Amino acid sequence: MEKYRVHEVAKDFGLPTKDIMEILTKYAQAPKNHMQALTDAELSVIFDYLTEKNPISSIQVIFADTEKKAEPAPEAPRQEAKSAAPQPGQKPQQGAAPQQGAAPQQGTAPQQGGQQAGQKPQAAKPAQSAPQQPAKQNPVVPQPTSRVPQKKIVDTRKGGDVNLAKYDQRLEELGGQRGDRMAQRGGKEKIRSGSQRKGNQPFSNKRRGDEAEKMRRLQLEIAKKAPVKVQIPDEISVGELASRMKKTGAEVVKCLMKNGIMASLSQLIDYDTAAFVAEEMGCKVEKEVVVTIEEKLIDDHKDAEEDLVPRAPVVVVMGHVDHGKTSLLDTIRNTSVAAGEAGGITQHIGAYQVQINGKPITFLDTPGHEAFTSMRARGAMITDIAILMVAADDGIMPQTVESINHAKAAGIPIIVAINKIDKENANPDRVLQQLTEYGLVPEEWGGETIVCKVSAKKNIGIDNLLENLVVLAEVLELKANPNRAGQGTVIEARLDKGRGPVATLLVQNGTLKQGDVIIAGTAVGRVRTMLDYKGGRLTEAGPSVPVEVAGLSETPSAGSPFFAVADERMARELVEQRKAEERAKAAAPVQKVSLENLFSQLQAGERKELALIVKADVQGSVEAVKASLEKLSNDEVNVRVIHGAVGAINESDVMLASSSNAIIVGFNVRPDATARDSAARQNVDVRLYRVIYDAIDEIEAAMKGMLAPKYHEVVLGHAEVRETYKVSSVGTVAGCYVQDGLLRRDCSVRVVRDGIVVHEGVLGSLQRFKDAVKEVKERFECGLTVEKFNDLKLGDIIEAYTMEEIPR
């Protein structure tokens, strides 16, 4: 049966296409579009529905309608055809054949159409006479006065006649081809009798099979000519690629081999290779875009210019250790943070917001010690302006240079604050000179770097620094969109005994509200409480506001970006996915063995390992201590931090240390009572520190004890062989004269003959006269034997030496 499409049915019934699609959607399967071809079952649904929804008022209406339709003679064939069309059980082609075939050749086309559609030849006979004798049909048809009419025509269509010429396009085409062939032959086909047609039935079936085979081949050729569209992801297996291209696996493998790639069906190939193979095999390639959970969940669209509003600048204070960064912030905030830090060294990252001339400015305080490099880099990346603190008496120091590099890498403007100008040995001009060496030329010297001379302790020049800060912030035109979900960076995270995991967040865009679901690295949770830097409760925090939130499932890593999301279930799914990736990364072998690295790995197998467990009060300190200790690794000892976490030292840490033979390093934390007892019972070494210098120095000293001892040779003395004696039970005994130094019983010796070492070994015995002695000094004579060596000769020199351990 030829395709009968949705829009064709709608046109034939005089209905909108939308109505037909609604019928199919409700009672069958929804069509893809108005061009979809319908099956017999779907046509039956449409006919049944329209018959049911268009009932007649009485039986007389049918007869009256029949009478009216039967009066005009030329319409009779069409009325007969109509009677067949709406019945679901019959094929609509039966009525269409006479009409289509009668146009070119009335005698031949009905027979031909009937045979090709799979109908018996006799079935076409009654239909032949209808078009030939239209005039005689009017008196023959009985008038609808009888109760039982010969034919009932029930028209369920609103729109009048159905265009029956479209019901069998295939028959029309085949009929047209047949007619063309007959015209070329120049003759007409004979009208065979019924018996002849019956005799030719096997031939008719054969022809029908041939036609079907031709149609099948034609469809295959068309399918081959139309290029197959293939969507290819970043990586795809050869077998999957073959199935998407509708090719066999062998064909794809053959194509790969032709291009010098040996791959099995299960092997993964990259996008470029797969695209090349697909194009070579005549397919149209499209890049498959895989939408991950992260892309669905996290809104990262760019804000429109009209949505942006001005925001407060975020300022990071950087510089060398003990150059006055925290003291400057104290002066600005009129508080005293530095007194609380161990040894006056900042070991946590702090975030504060202060009002300057009615405008808020957020300050980040970063540690200056070299161990906190990652924390300084993180501070530089999330801020807008950097204040570089340089002490007037010390000048530029290693961490000052590092801070300059961090700020330049982040592309943020630098304001230099020369501190401690009130000191007697202060030399600000030397600092200005040093700054030029690193590309920071002061404004007073014709450059662009703002330099302010201040004293944080005496409150000198602070107002000038803040004015410059406000001006620079206005020039930068910092903007953000508060009317979107909050996002930003985790500045710090710690484990609070009462509140659980607590994170300090800097909101960089959008607004974070209490009750929002946030995801940060592998931590997810709902914001239960939100506090500002003073400890006051907040319900929402806009851009550039630092807040402390509680409610996360675990302490996130410092520096992780956080996002407020709508779907908590999907957020937890994403966190599980991230954790699985981390586990897979940790479990994966560091490096696969190849001939190039086999030797180096064998050498690494000889190294000793110092296992450490690091516990600290905040996540940033954990990372800093971990990085510093791992730097102590050398060729002989590999320092490995097997566990690092936030919080007090507990029993599980002691158990891990006991099983792993590790040392526990606590930084600003104490062990609880259970852990202390457990550590004493299992002889686990727990080291507690408040300042990072002490931790590094002590562990370095412990490592020195673990290093393999090194030895150097110490020559004790030389003796000359002046006589030899053969003793059957002992071997050769040499009578010697000690020329210098001394000979000891337990020393090692070399036998040197004419400047060449002929043997190395140890003394077998050492005697003076008949007594065995421990040592013989210079200018004395002695007798000696050398173990496992009897070839001693006159004139040989015996060199005595010992190996002494070099202290580390």
Tab-separated table of C-alpha atoms in Angstrom, residues 396-596:
chain	number	residue	atom	x	y	z
A	396	ILE	CA	61.626	43.553	49.825
A	397	MET	CA	61.842	39.952	51.048
A	398	PRO	CA	61.228	36.565	49.330
A	399	GLN	CA	57.503	36.428	50.150
A	400	THR	CA	57.122	40.055	49.020
A	401	VAL	CA	58.421	39.032	45.578
A	402	GLU	CA	56.076	36.033	45.590
A	403	SER	CA	53.111	38.287	46.473
A	404	ILE	CA	53.999	40.633	43.592
A	405	ASN	CA	54.033	37.660	41.215
A	406	HIS	CA	50.678	36.365	42.522
A	407	ALA	CA	49.061	39.771	42.050
A	408	LYS	CA	50.510	40.168	38.543
A	409	ALA	CA	49.366	36.641	37.594
A	410	ALA	CA	45.847	37.480	38.780
A	411	GLY	CA	45.971	40.755	36.818
A	412	ILE	CA	44.930	42.946	39.762
A	413	PRO	CA	46.236	46.473	40.514
A	414	ILE	CA	48.754	46.834	43.360
A	415	ILE	CA	48.895	49.583	45.998
A	416	VAL	CA	52.203	49.500	47.903
A	417	ALA	CA	52.058	50.376	51.603
A	418	ILE	CA	55.540	51.034	53.099
A	419	ASN	CA	54.982	50.210	56.784
A	420	LYS	CA	56.997	50.899	59.958
A	421	ILE	CA	58.194	54.348	58.815
A	422	ASP	CA	58.232	55.400	62.486
A	423	LYS	CA	61.208	53.108	63.199
A	424	GLU	CA	64.681	54.630	63.550
A	425	ASN	CA	66.307	52.382	60.953
A	426	ALA	CA	63.467	52.855	58.417
A	427	ASN	CA	64.646	53.598	54.867
A	428	PRO	CA	61.604	54.122	52.552
A	429	ASP	CA	63.745	55.347	49.635
A	430	ARG	CA	65.598	52.025	49.529
A	431	VAL	CA	62.208	50.263	49.286
A	432	LEU	CA	61.184	52.529	46.366
A	433	GLN	CA	64.435	51.664	44.619
A	434	GLN	CA	63.844	47.923	45.174
A	435	LEU	CA	60.257	48.156	43.858
A	436	THR	CA	61.469	49.421	40.488
A	437	GLU	CA	63.447	46.198	40.053
A	438	TYR	CA	60.147	44.278	40.005
A	439	GLY	CA	58.294	46.583	37.575
A	440	LEU	CA	56.546	48.694	40.250
A	441	VAL	CA	57.545	52.307	39.528
A	442	PRO	CA	56.072	54.762	42.106
A	443	GLU	CA	53.897	57.682	40.918
A	444	GLU	CA	56.330	60.222	42.382
A	445	TRP	CA	59.022	58.724	40.139
A	446	GLY	CA	56.809	58.965	37.057
A	447	GLY	CA	55.292	55.485	37.234
A	448	GLU	CA	51.752	54.214	37.791
A	449	THR	CA	52.082	52.369	41.127
A	450	ILE	CA	50.423	54.082	44.093
A	451	VAL	CA	52.841	54.070	47.064
A	452	CYS	CA	51.688	55.130	50.544
A	453	LYS	CA	54.020	55.515	53.537
A	454	VAL	CA	52.227	54.344	56.661
A	455	SER	CA	52.719	53.242	60.236
A	456	ALA	CA	50.088	50.738	61.327
A	457	LYS	CA	51.092	50.968	65.017
A	458	LYS	CA	51.133	54.820	65.191
A	459	ASN	CA	48.183	55.266	62.760
A	460	ILE	CA	50.236	57.408	60.342
A	461	GLY	CA	49.161	57.738	56.683
A	462	ILE	CA	46.248	55.276	56.974
A	463	ASP	CA	43.645	57.812	55.754
A	464	ASN	CA	45.718	58.557	52.641
A	465	LEU	CA	45.930	54.802	51.903
A	466	LEU	CA	42.150	54.370	52.257
A	467	GLU	CA	41.414	57.404	50.031
A	468	ASN	CA	43.629	55.935	47.305
A	469	LEU	CA	41.845	52.616	47.758
A	470	VAL	CA	38.388	54.188	47.277
A	471	VAL	CA	39.526	56.156	44.200
A	472	LEU	CA	41.052	53.041	42.606
A	473	ALA	CA	37.858	51.059	43.306
A	474	GLU	CA	35.756	53.739	41.565
A	475	VAL	CA	38.046	53.682	38.524
A	476	LEU	CA	37.695	49.876	38.223
A	477	GLU	CA	33.827	50.141	38.018
A	478	LEU	CA	33.224	46.815	39.734
A	479	LYS	CA	29.726	45.422	39.093
A	480	ALA	CA	27.687	42.293	39.825
A	481	ASN	CA	24.108	41.037	39.430
A	482	PRO	CA	22.397	40.555	42.816
A	483	ASN	CA	19.197	39.144	41.241
A	484	ARG	CA	20.450	35.629	40.605
A	485	ALA	CA	21.490	32.554	42.592
A	486	GLY	CA	24.545	33.193	44.767
A	487	GLN	CA	27.982	31.984	43.773
A	488	GLY	CA	31.516	32.672	44.956
A	489	THR	CA	34.535	31.092	46.644
A	490	VAL	CA	35.188	29.214	49.884
A	491	ILE	CA	37.760	31.295	51.780
A	492	GLU	CA	38.128	28.987	54.781
A	493	ALA	CA	36.450	25.956	56.347
A	494	ARG	CA	36.662	24.383	59.786
A	495	LEU	CA	34.918	21.856	61.993
A	496	ASP	CA	33.041	23.461	64.880
A	497	LYS	CA	32.257	21.247	67.873
A	498	GLY	CA	28.727	22.592	68.287
A	499	ARG	CA	27.739	23.553	64.726
A	500	GLY	CA	29.580	20.959	62.654
A	501	PRO	CA	31.313	21.972	59.391
A	502	VAL	CA	31.496	25.768	59.129
A	503	ALA	CA	32.683	27.550	55.970
A	504	THR	CA	33.671	31.177	55.362
A	505	LEU	CA	32.337	32.149	51.943
A	506	LEU	CA	32.889	35.227	49.814
A	507	VAL	CA	29.820	35.873	47.638
A	508	GLN	CA	31.111	37.126	44.283
A	509	ASN	CA	27.884	37.255	42.244
A	510	GLY	CA	24.171	36.900	42.974
A	511	THR	CA	22.597	36.799	46.435
A	512	LEU	CA	23.022	33.938	48.915
A	513	LYS	CA	19.934	33.457	51.105
A	514	GLN	CA	19.308	31.487	54.261
A	515	GLY	CA	17.793	28.118	53.292
A	516	ASP	CA	19.561	27.952	49.902
A	517	VAL	CA	21.061	24.614	48.832
A	518	ILE	CA	24.782	25.160	48.128
A	519	ILE	CA	27.374	22.888	46.590
A	520	ALA	CA	31.103	23.458	47.137
A	521	GLY	CA	33.515	20.809	45.869
A	522	THR	CA	32.444	17.541	47.495
A	523	ALA	CA	30.342	19.283	50.180
A	524	VAL	CA	26.625	19.937	49.797
A	525	GLY	CA	24.003	21.228	52.213
A	526	ARG	CA	21.395	23.815	53.052
A	527	VAL	CA	22.406	27.154	54.613
A	528	ARG	CA	21.093	26.815	58.169
A	529	THR	CA	22.736	29.896	59.653
A	530	MET	CA	24.572	32.808	58.075
A	531	LEU	CA	26.779	35.157	60.110
A	532	ASP	CA	28.760	38.242	59.152
A	533	TYR	CA	32.398	38.769	60.265
A	534	LYS	CA	31.229	40.316	63.563
A	535	GLY	CA	29.026	37.313	64.370
A	536	GLY	CA	25.709	39.026	63.571
A	537	ARG	CA	22.972	36.950	61.899
A	538	LEU	CA	22.129	37.582	58.228
A	539	THR	CA	19.203	36.320	56.117
A	540	GLU	CA	20.880	37.153	52.799
A	541	ALA	CA	24.283	38.245	51.492
A	542	GLY	CA	24.882	40.107	48.247
A	543	PRO	CA	28.022	40.397	46.095
A	544	SER	CA	31.385	41.052	47.849
A	545	VAL	CA	29.984	40.111	51.284
A	546	PRO	CA	31.983	37.571	53.379
A	547	VAL	CA	29.741	35.259	55.438
A	548	GLU	CA	30.182	32.251	57.691
A	549	VAL	CA	27.642	29.509	56.964
A	550	ALA	CA	26.748	26.267	58.750
A	551	GLY	CA	24.823	23.321	57.346
A	552	LEU	CA	27.248	21.657	54.932
A	553	SER	CA	27.751	17.884	54.917
A	554	GLU	CA	31.555	18.201	55.314
A	555	THR	CA	34.275	20.837	55.344
A	556	PRO	CA	34.885	21.936	51.736
A	557	SER	CA	38.383	22.568	50.422
A	558	ALA	CA	39.529	26.171	50.764
A	559	GLY	CA	39.451	27.877	47.369
A	560	SER	CA	36.609	25.710	46.015
A	561	PRO	CA	33.935	27.626	44.085
A	562	PHE	CA	30.463	27.378	45.600
A	563	PHE	CA	27.073	27.669	43.859
A	564	ALA	CA	23.534	28.026	45.168
A	565	VAL	CA	21.370	25.518	43.277
A	566	ALA	CA	17.670	24.717	43.019
A	567	ASP	CA	17.643	20.903	42.998
A	568	GLU	CA	19.047	19.309	46.168
A	569	ARG	CA	18.662	15.737	44.869
A	570	MET	CA	20.678	16.507	41.733
A	571	ALA	CA	23.266	18.381	43.833
A	572	ARG	CA	23.812	15.305	46.026
A	573	GLU	CA	24.096	13.186	42.882
A	574	LEU	CA	26.792	15.539	41.541
A	575	VAL	CA	28.679	15.377	44.868
A	576	GLU	CA	28.639	11.559	44.790
A	577	GLN	CA	29.957	11.709	41.219
A	578	ARG	CA	32.796	14.051	42.280
A	579	LYS	CA	33.680	11.807	45.236
A	580	ALA	CA	33.761	8.752	42.966
A	581	GLU	CA	36.116	10.620	40.608
A	582	GLU	CA	38.419	11.524	43.511
A	583	ARG	CA	38.439	7.921	44.765
A	584	ALA	CA	39.234	6.660	41.269
A	585	LYS	CA	42.035	9.222	40.986
A	586	ALA	CA	43.459	8.195	44.362
A	587	ALA	CA	43.233	4.479	43.575
A	588	ALA	CA	44.715	4.839	40.094
A	589	PRO	CA	48.403	3.934	39.793
A	590	VAL	CA	50.621	7.005	39.712
A	591	GLN	CA	52.463	5.911	36.607
A	592	LYS	CA	52.302	2.885	34.372
A	593	VAL	CA	55.516	0.937	33.866
A	594	SER	CA	57.342	1.500	30.609
A	595	LEU	CA	60.940	0.859	29.559
A	596	GLU	CA	61.708	4.566	30.017
